[in-house]
Coordinates of N, CA and C in Angstrom, one line a residue:
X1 N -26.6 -42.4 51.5 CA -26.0 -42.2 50.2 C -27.1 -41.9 49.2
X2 N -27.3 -40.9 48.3 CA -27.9 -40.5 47.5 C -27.7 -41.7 46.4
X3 N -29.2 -41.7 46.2 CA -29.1 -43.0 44.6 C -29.4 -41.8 43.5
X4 N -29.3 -42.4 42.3 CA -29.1 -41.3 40.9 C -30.7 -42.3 40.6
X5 N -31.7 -41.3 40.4 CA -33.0 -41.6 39.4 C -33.8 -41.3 38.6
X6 N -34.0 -41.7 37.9 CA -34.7 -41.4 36.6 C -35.9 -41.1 36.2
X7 N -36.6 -40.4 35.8 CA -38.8 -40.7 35.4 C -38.0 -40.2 34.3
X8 N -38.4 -41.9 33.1 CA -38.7 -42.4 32.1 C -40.0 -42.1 31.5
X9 N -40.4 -41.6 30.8 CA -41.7 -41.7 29.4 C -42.0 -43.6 29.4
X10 N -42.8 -44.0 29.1 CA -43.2 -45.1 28.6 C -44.4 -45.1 27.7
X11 N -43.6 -46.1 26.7 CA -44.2 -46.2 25.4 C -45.8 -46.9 25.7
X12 N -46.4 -47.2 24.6 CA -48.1 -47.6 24.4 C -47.3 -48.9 24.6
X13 N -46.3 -50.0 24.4 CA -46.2 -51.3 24.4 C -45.2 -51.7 25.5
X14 N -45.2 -50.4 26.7 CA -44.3 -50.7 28.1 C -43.0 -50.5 28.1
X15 N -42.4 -50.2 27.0 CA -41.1 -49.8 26.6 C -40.6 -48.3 27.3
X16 N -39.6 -48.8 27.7 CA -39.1 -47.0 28.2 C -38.5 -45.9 27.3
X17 N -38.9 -44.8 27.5 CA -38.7 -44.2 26.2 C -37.7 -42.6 26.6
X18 N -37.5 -42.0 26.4 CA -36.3 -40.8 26.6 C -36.7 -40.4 28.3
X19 N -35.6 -39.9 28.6 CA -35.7 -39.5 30.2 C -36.4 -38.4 30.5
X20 N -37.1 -38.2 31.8 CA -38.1 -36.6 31.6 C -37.5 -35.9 32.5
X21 N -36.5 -36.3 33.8 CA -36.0 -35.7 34.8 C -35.0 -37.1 35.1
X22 N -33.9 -36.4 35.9 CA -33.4 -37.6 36.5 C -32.3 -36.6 37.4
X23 N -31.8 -37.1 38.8 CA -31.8 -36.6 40.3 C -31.0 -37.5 40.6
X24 N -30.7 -37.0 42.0 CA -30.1 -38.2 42.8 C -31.0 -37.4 44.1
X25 N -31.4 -38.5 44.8 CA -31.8 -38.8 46.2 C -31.7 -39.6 47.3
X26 N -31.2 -39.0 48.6 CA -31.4 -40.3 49.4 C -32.6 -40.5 49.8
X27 N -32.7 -42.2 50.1 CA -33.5 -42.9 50.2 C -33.9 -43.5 51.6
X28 N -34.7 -43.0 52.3 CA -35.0 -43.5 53.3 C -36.2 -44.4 53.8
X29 N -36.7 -45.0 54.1 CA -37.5 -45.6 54.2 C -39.1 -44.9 54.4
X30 N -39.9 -45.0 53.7 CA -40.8 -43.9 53.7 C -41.0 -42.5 52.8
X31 N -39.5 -42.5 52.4 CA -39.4 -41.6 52.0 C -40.3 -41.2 50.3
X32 N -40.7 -40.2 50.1 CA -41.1 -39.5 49.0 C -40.7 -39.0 47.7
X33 N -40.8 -39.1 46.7 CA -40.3 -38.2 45.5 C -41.5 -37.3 45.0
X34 N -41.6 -36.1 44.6 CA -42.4 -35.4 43.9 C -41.6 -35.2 42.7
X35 N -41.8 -35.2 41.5 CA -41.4 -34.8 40.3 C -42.3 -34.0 39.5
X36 N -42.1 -32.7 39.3 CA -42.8 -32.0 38.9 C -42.0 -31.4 37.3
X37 N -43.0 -31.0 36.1 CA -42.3 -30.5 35.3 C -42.6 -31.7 34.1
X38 N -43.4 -32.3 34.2 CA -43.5 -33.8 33.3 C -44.8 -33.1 32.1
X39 N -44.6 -33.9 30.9 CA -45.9 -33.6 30.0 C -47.1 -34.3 30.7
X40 N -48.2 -33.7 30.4 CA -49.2 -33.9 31.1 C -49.6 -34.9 30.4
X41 N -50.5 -36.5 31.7 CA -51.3 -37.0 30.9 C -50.4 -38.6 30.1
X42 N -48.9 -38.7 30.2 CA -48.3 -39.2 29.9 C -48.0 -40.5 30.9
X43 N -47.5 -41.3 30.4 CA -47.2 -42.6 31.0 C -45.7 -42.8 31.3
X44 N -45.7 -42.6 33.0 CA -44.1 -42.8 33.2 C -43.6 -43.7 34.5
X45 N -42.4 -44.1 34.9 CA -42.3 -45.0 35.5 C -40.3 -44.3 36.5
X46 N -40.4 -44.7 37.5 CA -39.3 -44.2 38.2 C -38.3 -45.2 38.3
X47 N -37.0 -44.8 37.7 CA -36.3 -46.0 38.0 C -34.7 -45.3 39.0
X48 N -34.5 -46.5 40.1 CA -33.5 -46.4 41.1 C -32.8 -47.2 40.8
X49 N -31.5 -46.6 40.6 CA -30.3 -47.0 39.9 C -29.2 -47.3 41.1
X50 N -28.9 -48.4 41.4 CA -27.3 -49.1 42.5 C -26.3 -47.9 42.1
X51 N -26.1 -47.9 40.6 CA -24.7 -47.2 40.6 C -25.0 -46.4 39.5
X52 N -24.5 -45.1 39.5 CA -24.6 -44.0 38.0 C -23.7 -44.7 37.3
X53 N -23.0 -45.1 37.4 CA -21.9 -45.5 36.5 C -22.3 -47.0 35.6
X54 N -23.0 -47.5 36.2 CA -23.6 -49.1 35.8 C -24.9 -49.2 35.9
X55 N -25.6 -48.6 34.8 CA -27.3 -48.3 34.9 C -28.0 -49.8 34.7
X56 N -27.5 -51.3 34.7 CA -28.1 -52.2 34.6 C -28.6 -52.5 35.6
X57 N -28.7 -51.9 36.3 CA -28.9 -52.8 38.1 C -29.5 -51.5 38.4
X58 N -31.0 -51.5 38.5 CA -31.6 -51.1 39.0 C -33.4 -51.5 39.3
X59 N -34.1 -50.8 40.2 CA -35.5 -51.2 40.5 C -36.2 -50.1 39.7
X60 N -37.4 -50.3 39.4 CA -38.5 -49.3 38.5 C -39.8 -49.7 39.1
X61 N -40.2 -48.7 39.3 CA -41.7 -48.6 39.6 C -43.0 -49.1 38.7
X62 N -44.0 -48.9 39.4 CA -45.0 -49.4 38.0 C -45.3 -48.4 37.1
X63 N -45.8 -48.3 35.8 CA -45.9 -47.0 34.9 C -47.4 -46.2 35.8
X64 N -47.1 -45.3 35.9 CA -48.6 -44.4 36.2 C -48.3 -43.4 35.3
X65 N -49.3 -42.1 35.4 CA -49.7 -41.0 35.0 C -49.0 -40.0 35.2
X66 N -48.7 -39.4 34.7 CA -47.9 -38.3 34.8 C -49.2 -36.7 35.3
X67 N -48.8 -36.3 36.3 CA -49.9 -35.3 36.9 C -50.9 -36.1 37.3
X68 N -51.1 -37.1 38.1 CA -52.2 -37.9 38.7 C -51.7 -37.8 40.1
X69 N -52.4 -37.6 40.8 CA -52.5 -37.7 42.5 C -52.2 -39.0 43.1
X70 N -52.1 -40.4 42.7 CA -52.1 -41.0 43.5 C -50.8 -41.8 43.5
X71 N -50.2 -43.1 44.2 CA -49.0 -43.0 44.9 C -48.7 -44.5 44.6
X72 N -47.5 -44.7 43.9 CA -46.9 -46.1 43.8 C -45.7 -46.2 45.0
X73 N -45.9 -47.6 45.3 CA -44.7 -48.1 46.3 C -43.5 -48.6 45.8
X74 N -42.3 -48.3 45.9 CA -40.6 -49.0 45.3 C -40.1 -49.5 46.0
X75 N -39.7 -50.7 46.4 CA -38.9 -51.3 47.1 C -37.6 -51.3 46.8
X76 N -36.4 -50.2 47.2 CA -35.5 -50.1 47.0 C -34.4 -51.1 47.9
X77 N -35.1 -51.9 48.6 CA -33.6 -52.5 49.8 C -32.8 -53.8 48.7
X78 N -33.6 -54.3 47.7 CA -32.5 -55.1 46.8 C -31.5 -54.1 46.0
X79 N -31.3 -52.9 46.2 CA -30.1 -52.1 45.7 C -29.0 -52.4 46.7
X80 N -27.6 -52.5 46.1 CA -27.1 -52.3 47.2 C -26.1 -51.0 47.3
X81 N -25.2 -50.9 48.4 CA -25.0 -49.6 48.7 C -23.1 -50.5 48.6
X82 N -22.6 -49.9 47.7 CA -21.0 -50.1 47.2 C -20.6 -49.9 49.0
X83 N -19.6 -50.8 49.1 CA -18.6 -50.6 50.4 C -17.9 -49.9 50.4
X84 N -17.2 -49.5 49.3 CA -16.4 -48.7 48.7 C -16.7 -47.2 48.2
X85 N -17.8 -47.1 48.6 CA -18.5 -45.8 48.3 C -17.6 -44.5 49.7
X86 N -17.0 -43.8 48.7 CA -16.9 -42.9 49.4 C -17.1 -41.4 48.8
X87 N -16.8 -40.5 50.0 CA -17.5 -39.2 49.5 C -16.6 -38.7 48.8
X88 N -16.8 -37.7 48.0 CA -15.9 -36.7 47.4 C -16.2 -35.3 48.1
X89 N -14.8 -34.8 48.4 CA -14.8 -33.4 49.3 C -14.9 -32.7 47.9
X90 N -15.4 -31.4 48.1 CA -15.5 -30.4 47.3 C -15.3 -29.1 48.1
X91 N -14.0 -28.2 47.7 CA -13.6 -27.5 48.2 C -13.4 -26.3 47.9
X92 N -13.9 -24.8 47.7 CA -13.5 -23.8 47.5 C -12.8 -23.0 48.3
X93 N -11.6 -22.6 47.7 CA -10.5 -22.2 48.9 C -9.7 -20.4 48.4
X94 N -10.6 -19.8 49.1 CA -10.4 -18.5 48.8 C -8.3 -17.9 49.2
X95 N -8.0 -16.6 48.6 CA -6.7 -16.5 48.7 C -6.5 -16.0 49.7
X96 N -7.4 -16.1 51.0 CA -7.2 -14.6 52.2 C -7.3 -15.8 53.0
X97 N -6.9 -15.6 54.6 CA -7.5 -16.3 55.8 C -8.5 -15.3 56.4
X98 N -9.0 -14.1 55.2 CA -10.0 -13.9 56.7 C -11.1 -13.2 55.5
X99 N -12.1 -14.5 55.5 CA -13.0 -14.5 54.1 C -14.5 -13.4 54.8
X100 N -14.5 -12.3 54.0 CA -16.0 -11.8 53.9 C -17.1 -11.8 53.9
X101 N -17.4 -12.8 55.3 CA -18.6 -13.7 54.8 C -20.1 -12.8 54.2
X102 N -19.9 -11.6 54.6 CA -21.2 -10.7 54.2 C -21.0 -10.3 52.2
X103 N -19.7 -10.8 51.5 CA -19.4 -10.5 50.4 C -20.0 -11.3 50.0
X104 N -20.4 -12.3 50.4 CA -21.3 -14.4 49.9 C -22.4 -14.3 49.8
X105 N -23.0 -14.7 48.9 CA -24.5 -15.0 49.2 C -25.0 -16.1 50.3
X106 N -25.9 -16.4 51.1 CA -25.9 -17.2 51.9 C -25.7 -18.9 51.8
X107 N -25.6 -18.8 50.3 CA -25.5 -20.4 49.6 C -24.6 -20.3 48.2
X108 N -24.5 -21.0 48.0 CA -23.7 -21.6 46.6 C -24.0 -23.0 46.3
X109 N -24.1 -23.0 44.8 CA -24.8 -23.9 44.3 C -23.5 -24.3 43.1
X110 N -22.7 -25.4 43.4 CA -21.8 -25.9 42.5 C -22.2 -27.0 41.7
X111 N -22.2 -26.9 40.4 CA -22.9 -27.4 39.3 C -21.7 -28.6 38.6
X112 N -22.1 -29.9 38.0 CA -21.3 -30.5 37.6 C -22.0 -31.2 35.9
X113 N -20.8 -32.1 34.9 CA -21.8 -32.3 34.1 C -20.3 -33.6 33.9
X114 N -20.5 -34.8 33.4 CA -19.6 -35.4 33.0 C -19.0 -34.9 31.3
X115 N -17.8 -35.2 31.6 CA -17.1 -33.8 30.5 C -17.5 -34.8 28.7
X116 N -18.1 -33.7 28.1 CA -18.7 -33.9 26.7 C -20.2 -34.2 26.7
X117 N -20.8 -34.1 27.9 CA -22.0 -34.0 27.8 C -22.6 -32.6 28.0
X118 N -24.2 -32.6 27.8 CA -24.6 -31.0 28.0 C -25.5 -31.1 29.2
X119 N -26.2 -31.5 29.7 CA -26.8 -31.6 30.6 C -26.2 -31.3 32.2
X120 N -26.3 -30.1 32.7 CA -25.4 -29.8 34.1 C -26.7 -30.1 35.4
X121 N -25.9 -31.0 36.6 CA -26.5 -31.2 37.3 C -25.7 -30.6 38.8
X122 N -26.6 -30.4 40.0 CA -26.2 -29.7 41.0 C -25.6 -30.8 41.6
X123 N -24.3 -30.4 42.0 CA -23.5 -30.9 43.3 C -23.5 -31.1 44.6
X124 N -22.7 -29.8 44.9 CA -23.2 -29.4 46.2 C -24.0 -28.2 46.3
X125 N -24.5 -28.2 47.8 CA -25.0 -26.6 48.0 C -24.0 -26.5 49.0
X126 N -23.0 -25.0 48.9 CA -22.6 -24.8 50.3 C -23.1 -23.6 50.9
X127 N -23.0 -23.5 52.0 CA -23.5 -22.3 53.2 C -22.5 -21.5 53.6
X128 N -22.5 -20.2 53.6 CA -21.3 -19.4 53.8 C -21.1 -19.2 55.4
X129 N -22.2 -19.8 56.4 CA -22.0 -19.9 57.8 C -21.0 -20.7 57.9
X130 N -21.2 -22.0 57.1 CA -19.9 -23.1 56.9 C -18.3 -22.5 56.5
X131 N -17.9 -21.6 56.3 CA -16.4 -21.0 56.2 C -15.7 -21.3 57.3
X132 N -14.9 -21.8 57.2 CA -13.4 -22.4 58.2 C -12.2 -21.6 57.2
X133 N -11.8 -20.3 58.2 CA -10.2 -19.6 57.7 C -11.1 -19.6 56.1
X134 N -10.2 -20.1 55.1 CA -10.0 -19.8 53.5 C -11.2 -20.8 53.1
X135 N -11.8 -21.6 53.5 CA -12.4 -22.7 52.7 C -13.8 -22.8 53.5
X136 N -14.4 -23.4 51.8 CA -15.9 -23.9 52.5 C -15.8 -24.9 51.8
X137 N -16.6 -25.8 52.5 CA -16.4 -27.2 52.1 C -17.7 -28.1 51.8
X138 N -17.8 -29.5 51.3 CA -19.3 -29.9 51.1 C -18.7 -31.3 50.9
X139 N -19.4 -32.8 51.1 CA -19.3 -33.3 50.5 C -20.4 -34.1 49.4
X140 N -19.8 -35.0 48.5 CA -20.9 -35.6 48.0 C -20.7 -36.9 47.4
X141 N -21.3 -37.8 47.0 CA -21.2 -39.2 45.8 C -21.6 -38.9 44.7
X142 N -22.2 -37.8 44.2 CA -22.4 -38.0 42.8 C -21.5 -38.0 41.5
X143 N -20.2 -37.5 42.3 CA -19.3 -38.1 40.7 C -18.5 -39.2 41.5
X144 N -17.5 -39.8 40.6 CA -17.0 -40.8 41.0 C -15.4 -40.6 40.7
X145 N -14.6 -40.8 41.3 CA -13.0 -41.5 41.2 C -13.0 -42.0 39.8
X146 N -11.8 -40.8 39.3 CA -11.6 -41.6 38.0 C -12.4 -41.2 36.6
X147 N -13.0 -40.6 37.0 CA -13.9 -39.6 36.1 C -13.9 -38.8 35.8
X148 N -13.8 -38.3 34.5 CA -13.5 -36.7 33.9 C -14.9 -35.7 33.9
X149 N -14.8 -34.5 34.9 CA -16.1 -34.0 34.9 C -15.8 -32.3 34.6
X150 N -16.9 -31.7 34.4 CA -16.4 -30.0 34.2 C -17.6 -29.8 35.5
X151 N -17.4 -28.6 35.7 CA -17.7 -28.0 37.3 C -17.8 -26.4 36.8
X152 N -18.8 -25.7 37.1 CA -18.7 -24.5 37.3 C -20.1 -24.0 39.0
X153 N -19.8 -22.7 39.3 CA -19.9 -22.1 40.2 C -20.0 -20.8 40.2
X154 N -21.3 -20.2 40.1 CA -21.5 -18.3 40.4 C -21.6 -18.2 41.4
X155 N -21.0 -16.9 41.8 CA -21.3 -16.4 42.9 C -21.2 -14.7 42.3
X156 N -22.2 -14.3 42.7 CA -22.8 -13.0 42.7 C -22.3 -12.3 41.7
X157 N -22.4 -13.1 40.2 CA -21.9 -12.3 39.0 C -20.7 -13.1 38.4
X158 N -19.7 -13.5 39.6 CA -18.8 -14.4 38.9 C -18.7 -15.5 39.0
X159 N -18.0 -16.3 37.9 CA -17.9 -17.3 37.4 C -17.0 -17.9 37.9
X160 N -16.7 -19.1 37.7 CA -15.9 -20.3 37.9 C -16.2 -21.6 37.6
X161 N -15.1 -21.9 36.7 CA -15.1 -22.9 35.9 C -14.0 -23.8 35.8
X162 N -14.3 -25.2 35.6 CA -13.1 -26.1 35.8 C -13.6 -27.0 34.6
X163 N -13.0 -27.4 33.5 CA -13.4 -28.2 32.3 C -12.5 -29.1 31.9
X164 N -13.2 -30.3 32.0 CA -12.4 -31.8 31.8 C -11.1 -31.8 32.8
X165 N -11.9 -32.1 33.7 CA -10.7 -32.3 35.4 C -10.9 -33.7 35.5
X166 N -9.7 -34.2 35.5 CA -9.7 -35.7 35.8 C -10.3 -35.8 37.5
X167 N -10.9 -36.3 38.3 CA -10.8 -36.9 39.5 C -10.2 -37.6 40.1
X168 N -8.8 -37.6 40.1 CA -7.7 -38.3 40.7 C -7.2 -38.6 42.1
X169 N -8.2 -37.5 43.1 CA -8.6 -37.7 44.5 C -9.5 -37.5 44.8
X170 N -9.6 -37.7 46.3 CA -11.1 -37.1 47.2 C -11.5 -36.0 47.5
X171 N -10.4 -35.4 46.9 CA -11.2 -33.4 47.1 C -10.9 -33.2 45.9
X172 N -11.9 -32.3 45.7 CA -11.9 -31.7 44.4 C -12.2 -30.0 44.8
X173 N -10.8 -29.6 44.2 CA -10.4 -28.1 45.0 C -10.7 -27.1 43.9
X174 N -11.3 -26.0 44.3 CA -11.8 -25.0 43.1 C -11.1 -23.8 43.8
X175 N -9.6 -23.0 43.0 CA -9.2 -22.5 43.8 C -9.8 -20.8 43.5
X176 N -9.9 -19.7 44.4 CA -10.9 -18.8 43.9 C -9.6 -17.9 43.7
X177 N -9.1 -17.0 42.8 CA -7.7 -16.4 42.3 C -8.3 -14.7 43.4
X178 N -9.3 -14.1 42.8 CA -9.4 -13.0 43.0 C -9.4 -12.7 44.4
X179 N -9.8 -11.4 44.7 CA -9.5 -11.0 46.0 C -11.0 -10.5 46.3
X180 N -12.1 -10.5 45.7 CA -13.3 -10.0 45.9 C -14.3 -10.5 46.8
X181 N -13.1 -11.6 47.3 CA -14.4 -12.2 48.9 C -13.9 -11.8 49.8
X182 N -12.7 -11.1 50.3 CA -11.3 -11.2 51.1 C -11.7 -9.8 52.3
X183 N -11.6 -9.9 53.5 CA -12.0 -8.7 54.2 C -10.8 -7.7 53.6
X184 N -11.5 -6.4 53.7 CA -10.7 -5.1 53.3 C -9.7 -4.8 54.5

């Protein structure tokens, strides 16, 4: 399960101060983050969040340097992982059963943002080798049941957009109207 994380700024008196990036990653033992794109020279600190939805419960690293070479340890296993965590299907479902796959780019990149915010973060990626009949599919945790989110999605010039969609089930279906993926 992908955790949602943060590199935080920290102030001269240890205080956390505006967000500089923040992601979701799964976490595996061993595993690595690189964050790249930070002000230089600056004092920052990583924090691993239990739940996006309930940012009190989480672990933070020690503050280092921002563009410094060397490597802090996070002991994420006091996070825990919801039982109740399940995925959300994300589904694009073209109008034809016999989709174009050479009309696709090799990937798609479906973008989400919780609705009234400005900040858009990536979803899923899908693979157009992954087409089954009308649909490609993906899943993911990063929104949640019960959440109002906006969703958009280019593909090769066009657009697709879904704004303030309640999340009322486990698939979230983006239906595609046109006929421009569809074999001739």
């Amino acid at each position: 399960i992908p955790f949602y994380c943060q590199v935080v700024y920290v102030d001269k008196n240890g205080r956390d101060g505006s967000v500089a990036s923040s992601f979701y990653r799964e976490l595996i033992d061993g595993s690595e983050i690189e964050v790249t794109n930070l002000n230089q020279d600056e004092s920052v600190r990583l924090k691993v969040y239990e739940n996006p939805a309930d940012l009190s419960k989480f672990v933070a690293s020690p503050t280092v340097k921002s563009c410094s070479k060397g490597q802090t340890n996070l002991d994420v296993r006091s996070l825990k992982i919801p039982s109740s965590a399940t995925p959300m299907t994300f589904t694009i479902k073209f109008p034809c059963k016999n989709v174009d796959e050479k009309a696709l780019p090799e990937s798609v990149v479906a973008q989400f943002r919780e609705s009234g915010t400005a900040t858009w973060q990536n979803l899923v990626t899908l693979n157009r080798k992954d087409i089954k009949k009308d649909l490609l599919q993906g899943a993911t945790y990063k929104v949640a049941y019960g959440k109002r989110y906006d969703l958009r999605v280019k593909v090769l010039g066009f657009n697709f957009e879904q704004s303030n969609l309640l999340l009322d089930k486990n698939d979230w279906l983006v239906p595609i109207r046109g006929k421009e993926f569809c074999k001739k």
